[in-house]
PDB file of C-alpha atoms and ligand atoms in Angstrom:
ATOM      1  CA  THR R 343     105.342  99.117  92.223  1.00 75.00           C
ATOM      2  CA  SER R 344     104.580  98.812  88.531  1.00 88.00           C
ATOM      3  CA  PRO R 345     101.127  99.754  87.280  1.00 96.00           C
ATOM      4  CA  LYS R 346      98.574  96.955  87.316  1.00 98.00           C
ATOM      5  CA  ILE R 347      96.593  98.615  84.568  1.00 98.00           C
ATOM      6  CA  LYS R 348      97.564 100.129  81.255  1.00 98.00           C
ATOM      7  CA  VAL R 349      95.245 102.405  79.312  1.00 98.00           C
ATOM      8  CA  ASP R 350      95.590 103.414  75.672  1.00 98.00           C
ATOM      9  CA  LEU R 351      93.150 105.979  74.366  1.00 98.00           C
ATOM     10  CA  ASP R 352      92.927 106.303  70.586  1.00 98.00           C
ATOM     11  CA  SER R 353      91.918 109.907  70.095  1.00 93.00           C
ATOM     12  CA  SER R 354      90.882 109.348  66.479  1.00 95.00           C
ATOM     13  CA  THR R 355      88.253 106.719  67.405  1.00 97.00           C
ATOM     14  CA  GLY R 356      87.466 107.810  70.973  1.00 98.00           C
ATOM     15  CA  VAL R 357      88.027 104.241  72.152  1.00 98.00           C
ATOM     16  CA  ALA R 358      90.203 103.355  75.128  1.00 98.00           C
ATOM     17  CA  VAL R 359      91.637  99.900  75.707  1.00 98.00           C
ATOM     18  CA  LEU R 360      92.204  99.110  79.371  1.00 98.00           C
ATOM     19  CA  ARG R 361      94.611  96.219  79.869  1.00 98.00           C
ATOM     20  CA  MET R 362      94.807  94.431  83.174  1.00 98.00           C
ATOM     21  CA  GLN R 363      98.416  93.396  83.708  1.00 98.00           C
ATOM     22  CA  SER R 364      98.782  92.144  87.252  1.00 98.00           C
ATOM     23  CA  PRO R 365     100.368  88.659  87.274  1.00 97.00           C
ATOM     24  CA  PRO R 366      99.782  85.906  87.984  1.00 97.00           C
ATOM     25  CA  VAL R 367      95.973  86.169  87.640  1.00 98.00           C
ATOM     26  CA  ASN R 368      94.782  89.828  87.718  1.00 98.00           C
ATOM     27  CA  SER R 369      93.211  89.262  91.108  1.00 98.00           C
ATOM     28  CA  LEU R 370      91.260  92.258  92.355  1.00 98.00           C
ATOM     29  CA  SER R 371      93.219  93.484  95.363  1.00 98.00           C
ATOM     30  CA  LEU R 372      92.570  96.818  97.068  1.00 98.00           C
ATOM     31  CA  ASP R 373      95.502  98.328  95.137  1.00 98.00           C
ATOM     32  CA  PHE R 374      94.243  96.906  91.859  1.00 98.00           C
ATOM     33  CA  LEU R 375      90.703  98.172  92.424  1.00 98.00           C
ATOM     34  CA  THR R 376      91.945 101.621  93.414  1.00 98.00           C
ATOM     35  CA  GLU R 377      94.019 101.876  90.258  1.00 98.00           C
ATOM     36  CA  PHE R 378      91.130 100.557  88.174  1.00 98.00           C
ATOM     37  CA  CYS R 379      88.727 103.169  89.560  1.00 98.00           C
ATOM     38  CA  ILE R 380      91.166 106.045  89.085  1.00 98.00           C
ATOM     39  CA  ASN R 381      91.643 105.064  85.447  1.00 98.00           C
ATOM     40  CA  LEU R 382      87.931 104.642  84.873  1.00 98.00           C
ATOM     41  CA  GLU R 383      87.212 108.025  86.409  1.00 98.00           C
ATOM     42  CA  LYS R 384      89.813 109.724  84.215  1.00 98.00           C
ATOM     43  CA  LEU R 385      88.292 108.219  81.083  1.00 98.00           C
ATOM     44  CA  GLU R 386      84.782 109.068  82.241  1.00 98.00           C
ATOM     45  CA  MET R 387      85.786 112.736  82.624  1.00 97.00           C
ATOM     46  CA  ASP R 388      87.585 112.787  79.272  1.00 97.00           C
ATOM     47  CA  ARG R 389      85.056 114.012  76.722  1.00 95.00           C
ATOM     48  CA  SER R 390      87.089 112.597  73.877  1.00 96.00           C
ATOM     49  CA  CYS R 391      86.624 109.062  75.228  1.00 98.00           C
ATOM     50  CA  ARG R 392      83.327 107.397  74.259  1.00 98.00           C
ATOM     51  CA  GLY R 393      84.084 103.704  74.388  1.00 98.00           C
ATOM     52  CA  LEU R 394      86.028 101.399  76.693  1.00 99.00           C
ATOM     53  CA  ILE R 395      87.334  97.908  75.991  1.00 99.00           C
ATOM     54  CA  ILE R 396      88.576  95.894  78.967  1.00 99.00           C
ATOM     55  CA  THR R 397      91.003  93.039  78.404  1.00 98.00           C
ATOM     56  CA  SER R 398      93.953  91.223  79.962  1.00 98.00           C
ATOM     57  CA  THR R 399      97.610  91.012  78.999  1.00 98.00           C
ATOM     58  CA  LEU R 400      97.947  87.617  80.705  1.00 98.00           C
ATOM     59  CA  SER R 401      97.624  84.422  78.773  1.00 93.00           C
ATOM     60  CA  LYS R 402      94.747  82.214  79.959  1.00 97.00           C
ATOM     61  CA  VAL R 403      93.299  84.573  82.578  1.00 98.00           C
ATOM     62  CA  PHE R 404      91.048  87.621  82.217  1.00 98.00           C
ATOM     63  CA  SER R 405      90.692  88.058  85.989  1.00 98.00           C
ATOM     64  CA  ALA R 406      90.587  85.536  88.843  1.00 98.00           C
ATOM     65  CA  GLY R 407      88.135  87.775  90.674  1.00 98.00           C
ATOM     66  CA  LEU R 408      88.526  89.243  94.109  1.00 98.00           C
ATOM     67  CA  ASP R 409      91.910  88.677  95.676  1.00 98.00           C
ATOM     68  CA  ILE R 410      91.184  85.988  98.240  1.00 96.00           C
ATOM     69  CA  MET R 411      94.145  87.165 100.319  1.00 96.00           C
ATOM     70  CA  GLU R 412      92.246  90.441 100.896  1.00 97.00           C
ATOM     71  CA  MET R 413      89.478  88.471 102.597  1.00 96.00           C
ATOM     72  CA  TYR R 414      91.625  86.085 104.591  1.00 96.00           C
ATOM     73  CA  GLY R 415      93.051  86.968 108.017  1.00 96.00           C
ATOM     74  CA  LYS R 416      92.457  90.699 107.605  1.00 97.00           C
ATOM     75  CA  SER R 417      91.100  93.169 110.179  1.00 97.00           C
ATOM     76  CA  PRO R 418      87.438  94.215 109.963  1.00 98.00           C
ATOM     77  CA  GLU R 419      88.554  97.780 109.093  1.00 98.00           C
ATOM     78  CA  ARG R 420      90.658  96.555 106.208  1.00 98.00           C
ATOM     79  CA  CYS R 421      87.878  94.244 104.997  1.00 98.00           C
ATOM     80  CA  GLY R 422      85.493  97.195 105.018  1.00 98.00           C
ATOM     81  CA  GLU R 423      87.879  99.334 103.021  1.00 98.00           C
ATOM     82  CA  PHE R 424      88.347  96.516 100.533  1.00 98.00           C
ATOM     83  CA  TRP R 425      84.619  95.964 100.116  1.00 98.00           C
ATOM     84  CA  LYS R 426      84.002  99.658  99.547  1.00 98.00           C
ATOM     85  CA  ALA R 427      86.501  99.491  96.677  1.00 98.00           C
ATOM     86  CA  VAL R 428      84.710  96.470  95.191  1.00 98.00           C
ATOM     87  CA  GLN R 429      81.417  98.384  95.319  1.00 98.00           C
ATOM     88  CA  GLU R 430      83.072 101.421  93.741  1.00 98.00           C
ATOM     89  CA  MET R 431      84.457  99.389  90.851  1.00 98.00           C
ATOM     90  CA  TRP R 432      81.035  97.970  90.070  1.00 98.00           C
ATOM     91  CA  LEU R 433      79.182 101.280  90.512  1.00 98.00           C
ATOM     92  CA  LYS R 434      81.581 103.054  88.139  1.00 98.00           C
ATOM     93  CA  LEU R 435      81.545 100.322  85.540  1.00 98.00           C
ATOM     94  CA  TYR R 436      77.851  99.384  85.575  1.00 98.00           C
ATOM     95  CA  GLY R 437      76.896 103.059  85.507  1.00 98.00           C
ATOM     96  CA  SER R 438      79.478 104.212  82.995  1.00 98.00           C
ATOM     97  CA  ASN R 439      78.400 106.643  80.295  1.00 98.00           C
ATOM     98  CA  MET R 440      80.899 105.040  77.956  1.00 98.00           C
ATOM     99  CA  ALA R 441      80.000 102.074  75.801  1.00 98.00           C
ATOM    100  CA  THR R 442      81.876  99.237  77.486  1.00 99.00           C
ATOM    101  CA  ILE R 443      82.972  95.910  76.024  1.00 99.00           C
ATOM    102  CA  ALA R 444      84.690  93.074  77.858  1.00 99.00           C
ATOM    103  CA  ALA R 445      87.224  91.340  75.617  1.00 99.00           C
ATOM    104  CA  ILE R 446      87.459  88.176  77.694  1.00 99.00           C
ATOM    105  CA  ASN R 447      90.652  86.459  76.607  1.00 98.00           C
ATOM    106  CA  GLY R 448      90.874  83.952  79.462  1.00 98.00           C
ATOM    107  CA  SER R 449      89.114  82.594  82.515  1.00 98.00           C
ATOM    108  CA  SER R 450      86.917  84.979  84.395  1.00 98.00           C
ATOM    109  CA  PRO R 451      85.516  83.561  87.647  1.00 98.00           C
ATOM    110  CA  ALA R 452      83.613  85.428  90.380  1.00 98.00           C
ATOM    111  CA  GLY R 453      84.727  89.081  90.520  1.00 98.00           C
ATOM    112  CA  GLY R 454      86.118  88.662  86.982  1.00 98.00           C
ATOM    113  CA  CYS R 455      82.651  87.645  85.867  1.00 98.00           C
ATOM    114  CA  LEU R 456      81.140  90.601  87.739  1.00 98.00           C
ATOM    115  CA  MET R 457      83.466  92.928  85.878  1.00 98.00           C
ATOM    116  CA  SER R 458      82.471  91.308  82.569  1.00 99.00           C
ATOM    117  CA  ILE R 459      78.726  91.505  83.181  1.00 98.00           C
ATOM    118  CA  GLY R 460      79.205  95.096  84.287  1.00 98.00           C
ATOM    119  CA  CYS R 461      80.025  95.916  80.668  1.00 99.00           C
ATOM    120  CA  ASP R 462      77.517  96.476  77.856  1.00 99.00           C
ATOM    121  CA  TYR R 463      78.773  93.594  75.710  1.00 99.00           C
ATOM    122  CA  ARG R 464      80.974  90.515  76.114  1.00 99.00           C
ATOM    123  CA  ILE R 465      83.214  88.845  73.572  1.00 99.00           C
ATOM    124  CA  MET R 466      85.013  85.732  74.790  1.00 99.00           C
ATOM    125  CA  ALA R 467      87.813  83.614  73.364  1.00 98.00           C
ATOM    126  CA  ASP R 468      86.409  80.418  71.868  1.00 98.00           C
ATOM    127  CA  ASN R 469      88.431  78.158  74.124  1.00 97.00           C
ATOM    128  CA  PRO R 470      86.559  75.490  76.117  1.00 95.00           C
ATOM    129  CA  ARG R 471      89.288  75.603  78.773  1.00 97.00           C
ATOM    130  CA  TYR R 472      88.304  79.126  79.742  1.00 98.00           C
ATOM    131  CA  SER R 473      85.483  79.476  82.191  1.00 98.00           C
ATOM    132  CA  ILE R 474      83.312  82.262  83.514  1.00 98.00           C
ATOM    133  CA  GLY R 475      80.660  82.460  86.224  1.00 98.00           C
ATOM    134  CA  LEU R 476      79.775  83.505  89.737  1.00 98.00           C
ATOM    135  CA  ASN R 477      81.206  80.518  91.651  1.00 97.00           C
ATOM    136  CA  GLU R 478      81.028  82.087  95.124  1.00 96.00           C
ATOM    137  CA  THR R 479      79.040  79.269  96.737  1.00 95.00           C
ATOM    138  CA  GLN R 480      81.882  76.885  95.786  1.00 92.00           C
ATOM    139  CA  LEU R 481      84.083  78.900  98.154  1.00 90.00           C
ATOM    140  CA  GLY R 482      81.445  78.733 100.868  1.00 89.00           C
ATOM    141  CA  ILE R 483      80.655  82.405 100.422  1.00 92.00           C
ATOM    142  CA  VAL R 484      77.587  84.157  99.054  1.00 94.00           C
ATOM    143  CA  ALA R 485      77.464  86.547  96.126  1.00 96.00           C
ATOM    144  CA  PRO R 486      75.854  89.779  97.368  1.00 97.00           C
ATOM    145  CA  PHE R 487      72.513  91.001  96.038  1.00 98.00           C
ATOM    146  CA  TRP R 488      74.050  93.356  93.507  1.00 98.00           C
ATOM    147  CA  PHE R 489      76.178  90.575  91.980  1.00 98.00           C
ATOM    148  CA  LYS R 490      72.942  88.578  91.776  1.00 98.00           C
ATOM    149  CA  ASP R 491      71.001  91.484  90.278  1.00 98.00           C
ATOM    150  CA  THR R 492      73.646  92.058  87.616  1.00 98.00           C
ATOM    151  CA  LEU R 493      73.556  88.371  86.682  1.00 98.00           C
ATOM    152  CA  VAL R 494      69.746  88.306  86.571  1.00 98.00           C
ATOM    153  CA  ASN R 495      69.819  91.387  84.328  1.00 98.00           C
ATOM    154  CA  THR R 496      72.180  89.520  82.011  1.00 98.00           C
ATOM    155  CA  VAL R 497      70.883  85.937  81.800  1.00 98.00           C
ATOM    156  CA  GLY R 498      67.412  86.048  83.385  1.00 98.00           C
ATOM    157  CA  ASN R 499      66.120  84.688  86.660  1.00 98.00           C
ATOM    158  CA  ARG R 500      66.185  80.930  86.052  1.00 98.00           C
ATOM    159  CA  ALA R 501      69.707  80.725  84.632  1.00 98.00           C
ATOM    160  CA  ALA R 502      70.914  83.046  87.408  1.00 98.00           C
ATOM    161  CA  GLU R 503      69.269  80.920  90.092  1.00 98.00           C
ATOM    162  CA  LEU R 504      70.863  77.695  88.843  1.00 98.00           C
ATOM    163  CA  SER R 505      74.184  79.316  88.292  1.00 98.00           C
ATOM    164  CA  LEU R 506      74.355  81.031  91.695  1.00 98.00           C
ATOM    165  CA  GLU R 507      73.080  78.177  93.842  1.00 98.00           C
ATOM    166  CA  LEU R 508      75.464  75.678  92.270  1.00 98.00           C
ATOM    167  CA  GLY R 509      78.305  78.185  91.891  1.00 98.00           C
ATOM    168  CA  LEU R 510      78.624  77.140  88.257  1.00 98.00           C
ATOM    169  CA  LEU R 511      81.590  78.038  86.134  1.00 98.00           C
ATOM    170  CA  TYR R 512      80.605  77.845  82.472  1.00 98.00           C
ATOM    171  CA  SER R 513      82.980  76.915  79.678  1.00 98.00           C
ATOM    172  CA  ALA R 514      83.039  79.529  76.922  1.00 98.00           C
ATOM    173  CA  PRO R 515      80.572  77.561  74.716  1.00 98.00           C
ATOM    174  CA  ASP R 516      78.171  77.014  77.646  1.00 98.00           C
ATOM    175  CA  ALA R 517      78.457  80.672  78.644  1.00 98.00           C
ATOM    176  CA  LEU R 518      77.351  81.610  75.138  1.00 98.00           C
ATOM    177  CA  LYS R 519      74.399  79.219  75.358  1.00 98.00           C
ATOM    178  CA  ILE R 520      72.946  80.880  78.457  1.00 98.00           C
ATOM    179  CA  GLY R 521      73.777  84.388  77.237  1.00 98.00           C
ATOM    180  CA  LEU R 522      76.438  85.035  79.864  1.00 98.00           C
ATOM    181  CA  VAL R 523      78.629  86.157  76.973  1.00 99.00           C
ATOM    182  CA  ASP R 524      77.367  87.546  73.677  1.00 98.00           C
ATOM    183  CA  GLN R 525      79.867  86.185  71.200  1.00 98.00           C
ATOM    184  CA  LEU R 526      82.756  83.718  70.908  1.00 98.00           C
ATOM    185  CA  VAL R 527      85.640  84.318  68.527  1.00 98.00           C
ATOM    186  CA  PRO R 528      89.056  82.726  68.009  1.00 98.00           C
ATOM    187  CA  GLU R 529      91.481  83.806  70.676  1.00 97.00           C
ATOM    188  CA  ASP R 530      93.605  86.006  68.421  1.00 98.00           C
ATOM    189  CA  GLN R 531      90.512  87.920  67.258  1.00 98.00           C
ATOM    190  CA  VAL R 532      89.045  88.880  70.619  1.00 98.00           C
ATOM    191  CA  LEU R 533      90.435  92.408  70.658  1.00 98.00           C
ATOM    192  CA  SER R 534      89.913  93.159  66.960  1.00 98.00           C
ATOM    193  CA  THR R 535      86.309  91.947  67.198  1.00 98.00           C
ATOM    194  CA  ALA R 536      85.827  94.170  70.234  1.00 99.00           C
ATOM    195  CA  GLN R 537      87.126  97.133  68.211  1.00 98.00           C
ATOM    196  CA  ASP R 538      84.761  96.340  65.302  1.00 98.00           C
ATOM    197  CA  THR R 539      81.827  95.880  67.651  1.00 98.00           C
ATOM    198  CA  MET R 540      82.637  99.123  69.413  1.00 98.00           C
ATOM    199  CA  SER R 541      82.330 101.092  66.197  1.00 98.00           C
ATOM    200  CA  LYS R 542      78.740  99.836  65.915  1.00 98.00           C
ATOM    201  CA  TRP R 543      77.977 100.910  69.475  1.00 98.00           C
ATOM    202  CA  LEU R 544      79.503 104.311  68.826  1.00 98.00           C
ATOM    203  CA  ALA R 545      77.409 104.771  65.690  1.00 98.00           C
ATOM    204  CA  VAL R 546      74.443 105.302  68.026  1.00 98.00           C
ATOM    205  CA  PRO R 547      74.181 108.891  69.284  1.00 98.00           C
ATOM    206  CA  ASP R 548      75.771 109.005  72.757  1.00 97.00           C
ATOM    207  CA  HIS R 549      72.967 110.752  74.612  1.00 97.00           C
ATOM    208  CA  ALA R 550      70.292 108.352  73.359  1.00 98.00           C
ATOM    209  CA  ARG R 551      72.414 105.335  74.228  1.00 98.00           C
ATOM    210  CA  GLN R 552      73.348 106.762  77.643  1.00 98.00           C
ATOM    211  CA  ILE R 553      69.793 107.594  78.661  1.00 98.00           C
ATOM    212  CA  THR R 554      68.677 104.147  77.573  1.00 98.00           C
ATOM    213  CA  LYS R 555      71.499 102.481  79.493  1.00 98.00           C
ATOM    214  CA  SER R 556      70.591 104.439  82.576  1.00 98.00           C
ATOM    215  CA  MET R 557      66.925 103.479  82.176  1.00 98.00           C
ATOM    216  CA  MET R 558      67.945  99.804  82.094  1.00 98.00           C
ATOM    217  CA  ARG R 559      70.431  99.933  84.982  1.00 98.00           C
ATOM    218  CA  LYS R 560      69.475 102.771  87.334  1.00 98.00           C
ATOM    219  CA  GLN R 561      67.209 100.772  89.612  1.00 98.00           C
ATOM    220  CA  THR R 562      69.886  98.145  90.147  1.00 98.00           C
ATOM    221  CA  ILE R 563      72.507 100.793  90.884  1.00 98.00           C
ATOM    222  CA  ASP R 564      70.248 102.801  93.199  1.00 98.00           C
ATOM    223  CA  LYS R 565      69.581  99.680  95.225  1.00 98.00           C
ATOM    224  CA  LEU R 566      73.239  99.432  96.175  1.00 98.00           C
ATOM    225  CA  LEU R 567      73.662 103.209  96.560  1.00 98.00           C
ATOM    226  CA  SER R 568      70.924 103.315  99.155  1.00 98.00           C
ATOM    227  CA  ASN R 569      72.279 100.255 101.011  1.00 97.00           C
ATOM    228  CA  ARG R 570      75.986 100.810 100.697  1.00 98.00           C
ATOM    229  CA  GLU R 571      76.889 101.044 104.374  1.00 98.00           C
ATOM    230  CA  ALA R 572      74.681  98.102 105.320  1.00 98.00           C
ATOM    231  CA  ASP R 573      76.235  96.069 102.527  1.00 98.00           C
ATOM    232  CA  ILE R 574      79.728  96.828 103.895  1.00 98.00           C
ATOM    233  CA  THR R 575      78.716  95.944 107.457  1.00 98.00           C
ATOM    234  CA  ASN R 576      77.149  92.770 106.184  1.00 98.00           C
ATOM    235  CA  PHE R 577      80.229  91.769 104.202  1.00 98.00           C
ATOM    236  CA  VAL R 578      82.598  92.457 107.104  1.00 98.00           C
ATOM    237  CA  SER R 579      80.590  90.486 109.642  1.00 97.00           C
ATOM    238  CA  PHE R 580      80.177  87.596 107.187  1.00 97.00           C
ATOM    239  CA  ILE R 581      83.739  87.363 105.953  1.00 97.00           C
ATOM    240  CA  THR R 582      85.358  87.613 109.398  1.00 97.00           C
ATOM    241  CA  LYS R 583      83.363  84.663 110.792  1.00 97.00           C
ATOM    242  CA  ASP R 584      85.571  81.725 111.824  1.00 97.00           C
ATOM    243  CA  SER R 585      83.573  79.291 109.719  1.00 96.00           C
ATOM    244  CA  ILE R 586      83.926  81.458 106.601  1.00 96.00           C
ATOM    245  CA  GLN R 587      87.626  81.965 107.223  1.00 96.00           C
ATOM    246  CA  ARG R 588      87.984  78.179 107.415  1.00 96.00           C
ATOM    247  CA  SER R 589      86.148  77.748 104.096  1.00 93.00           C
ATOM    248  CA  LEU R 590      88.430  80.298 102.479  1.00 94.00           C
ATOM    249  CA  ARG R 591      91.521  78.569 103.849  1.00 95.00           C
ATOM    250  CA  MET R 592      90.369  75.225 102.494  1.00 94.00           C
ATOM    251  CA  TYR R 593      89.663  76.771  99.115  1.00 93.00           C
ATOM    252  CA  LEU R 594      93.109  78.389  99.033  1.00 93.00           C
ATOM    253  CA  GLU R 595      94.735  75.059  99.886  1.00 94.00           C
ATOM    254  CA  MET R 596      92.705  73.392  97.147  1.00 94.00           C
ATOM    255  CA  LEU R 597      93.906  76.050  94.668  1.00 92.00           C
ATOM    256  CA  LYS R 598      97.531  75.470  95.624  1.00 92.00           C
ATOM    257  CA  SER R 599      97.338  71.666  95.661  1.00 93.00           C
ATOM    258  CA  ARG R 600      95.599  71.566  92.271  1.00 89.00           C
ATOM    259  CA  LYS R 601      98.871  72.861  90.842  1.00 73.00           C
ATOM    260  CA  ALA R 602     101.784  70.602  89.973  1.00 58.00           C
TER     261      ALA R 602
HETATM  262  N1  CO8 O 906      92.947  85.513  94.822  1.00 83.16           N
HETATM  263  C1  CO8 O 906      94.225  85.336  95.256  1.00 83.16           C
HETATM  264  N2  CO8 O 906      95.107  84.479  94.689  1.00 83.16           N
HETATM  265  C2  CO8 O 906      94.678  83.764  93.641  1.00 83.16           C
HETATM  266  C3  CO8 O 906      93.366  83.882  93.140  1.00 83.16           C
HETATM  267  C4  CO8 O 906      92.465  84.809  93.781  1.00 83.16           C
HETATM  268  N3  CO8 O 906      91.204  84.993  93.359  1.00 83.16           N
HETATM  269  N4  CO8 O 906      93.221  83.033  92.103  1.00 83.16           N
HETATM  270  C5  CO8 O 906      94.406  82.410  91.953  1.00 83.16           C
HETATM  271  N5  CO8 O 906      95.298  82.842  92.879  1.00 83.16           N
HETATM  272  C6  CO8 O 906      96.688  82.426  93.028  1.00 83.16           C
HETATM  273  C7  CO8 O 906      96.842  80.912  93.157  1.00 83.16           C
HETATM  274  O1  CO8 O 906      96.656  80.492  94.485  1.00 83.16           O
HETATM  275  C8  CO8 O 906      98.248  80.699  92.682  1.00 83.16           C
HETATM  276  O2  CO8 O 906      99.127  81.091  93.720  1.00 83.16           O
HETATM  277  P1  CO8 O 906     100.560  80.373  93.918  1.00 83.16           P
HETATM  278  O3  CO8 O 906     101.299  80.606  92.648  1.00 83.16           O
HETATM  279  O4  CO8 O 906     101.128  81.044  95.101  1.00 83.16           O
HETATM  280  O5  CO8 O 906     100.247  78.917  94.155  1.00 83.16           O
HETATM  281  C9  CO8 O 906      98.398  81.741  91.558  1.00 83.16           C
HETATM  282  O6  CO8 O 906      97.391  82.728  91.828  1.00 83.16           O
HETATM  283  C10 CO8 O 906      98.176  81.171  90.168  1.00 83.16           C
HETATM  284  O7  CO8 O 906      96.928  80.473  90.139  1.00 83.16           O
HETATM  285  P2  CO8 O 906      96.715  79.106  89.353  1.00 83.16           P
HETATM  286  O8  CO8 O 906      97.934  78.259  89.439  1.00 83.16           O
HETATM  287  O9  CO8 O 906      95.443  78.512  89.825  1.00 83.16           O
HETATM  288  O10 CO8 O 906      96.590  79.662  87.848  1.00 83.16           O
HETATM  289  P3  CO8 O 906      95.847  78.974  86.610  1.00 83.16           P
HETATM  290  O11 CO8 O 906      96.285  79.745  85.422  1.00 83.16           O
HETATM  291  O12 CO8 O 906      96.038  77.486  86.644  1.00 83.16           O
HETATM  292  O13 CO8 O 906      94.275  79.222  86.861  1.00 83.16           O
HETATM  293  C11 CO8 O 906      92.370  80.543  87.488  1.00 83.16           C
HETATM  294  C12 CO8 O 906      93.765  80.511  86.827  1.00 83.16           C
HETATM  295  C13 CO8 O 906      91.386  79.766  86.625  1.00 83.16           C
HETATM  296  C14 CO8 O 906      91.935  81.996  87.567  1.00 83.16           C
HETATM  297  C15 CO8 O 906      92.457  79.891  88.882  1.00 83.16           C
HETATM  298  O14 CO8 O 906      93.536  80.482  89.580  1.00 83.16           O
HETATM  299  C16 CO8 O 906      91.241  80.040  89.732  1.00 83.16           C
HETATM  300  O15 CO8 O 906      90.247  79.360  89.504  1.00 83.16           O
HETATM  301  N6  CO8 O 906      91.296  80.911  90.758  1.00 83.16           N
HETATM  302  C17 CO8 O 906      90.271  81.065  91.734  1.00 83.16           C
HETATM  303  C18 CO8 O 906      89.217  81.964  91.213  1.00 83.16           C
HETATM  304  C19 CO8 O 906      88.135  82.172  92.245  1.00 83.16           C
HETATM  305  O16 CO8 O 906      87.479  81.249  92.691  1.00 83.16           O
HETATM  306  N7  CO8 O 906      87.940  83.418  92.626  1.00 83.16           N
HETATM  307  C20 CO8 O 906      86.933  83.733  93.564  1.00 83.16           C
HETATM  308  C21 CO8 O 906      87.290  84.964  94.298  1.00 83.16           C
HETATM  309  S1  CO8 O 906      85.875  85.471  95.286  1.00 83.16           S
HETATM  310  C22 CO8 O 906      85.121  86.714  94.396  1.00 83.16           C
HETATM  311  O17 CO8 O 906      85.635  87.188  93.428  1.00 83.16           O
HETATM  312  C23 CO8 O 906      83.782  87.270  94.834  1.00 83.16           C
HETATM  313  C24 CO8 O 906      83.630  87.237  96.282  1.00 83.16           C
HETATM  314  C25 CO8 O 906      82.333  87.841  96.747  1.00 83.16           C
HETATM  315  C26 CO8 O 906      82.364  87.960  98.240  1.00 83.16           C
HETATM  316  C27 CO8 O 906      81.084  87.830  98.874  1.00 83.16           C
HETATM  317  C28 CO8 O 906      81.218  87.555 100.369  1.00 83.16           C
HETATM  318  C29 CO8 O 906      80.036  87.930 101.159  1.00 83.16           C
END
């Protein structure tokens, strides 16, 4: 199978661009997440890499979030393995020593939003058709506490509460208004703006930036680290419930019928 992720590290700037290239929608399957984590780990270990930009090669979609097919009709063992990979992706990204920028050049619901808010900075294409948010409740499922914590850390408690309870997907302009993204730029300038912004982040001495990042994020990360197994058990028992499986099936049918 062809790689779902392509990484280019510019050794002169120390900036890597990670491109998600898994059609049709960069959904986060177990294979995708595994590949993502391996790449992230390699960059993390590479002392010449100081900054990471995450973007998509697909037109219109950054990432559609978790692959719903990984949560539908799968064994509890497989669901557990999948969830562990989702946790790993977030732990690696949220806790990365690199400066990380999401260059959001398309829609970014649910897990795609989690990946974006796991970065240090978000630049989104100024296209009102693109949306971003944690829409889990719309699928009849519940975003786990660490999704919630990451959102609260990004937009504050009130905006997070509204957004999570209603499962809101924000258009790019609305996302900017609540601070879910930091900047909107024309679509063809998303990556170049990310590169320019990265040079500002990398002008700050690494160790000072890293210690500060850790000070801001450590508590949130430790909370999952000390509840990892319980969080997996909780996910598996929730997602394998008949009622939840029915919600997911209805959502999948809605997705398919919306097409045409
Ligand atoms: N997983 C699997 N397949 C998907 C997903 C997905 N997340 N999203 C889209 N697809 C499929 C579609 O069904 C469609 O399949 P097919 O071609 O066979 O009909 C194909 O991908 C293309 O999709 P669209 O035609 O919809 O493409 P568009 O370009 O029109 O739209 C969007 C792209 C905006 C990304 C749209 O596909 C969309 O809104 N997708 C759904 C996104 C979503 O709601 N994701 C939520 C996933 S749940 C999650 O990430 C967190 C779960 C936390 C779990 C907590 C439990 C306790």
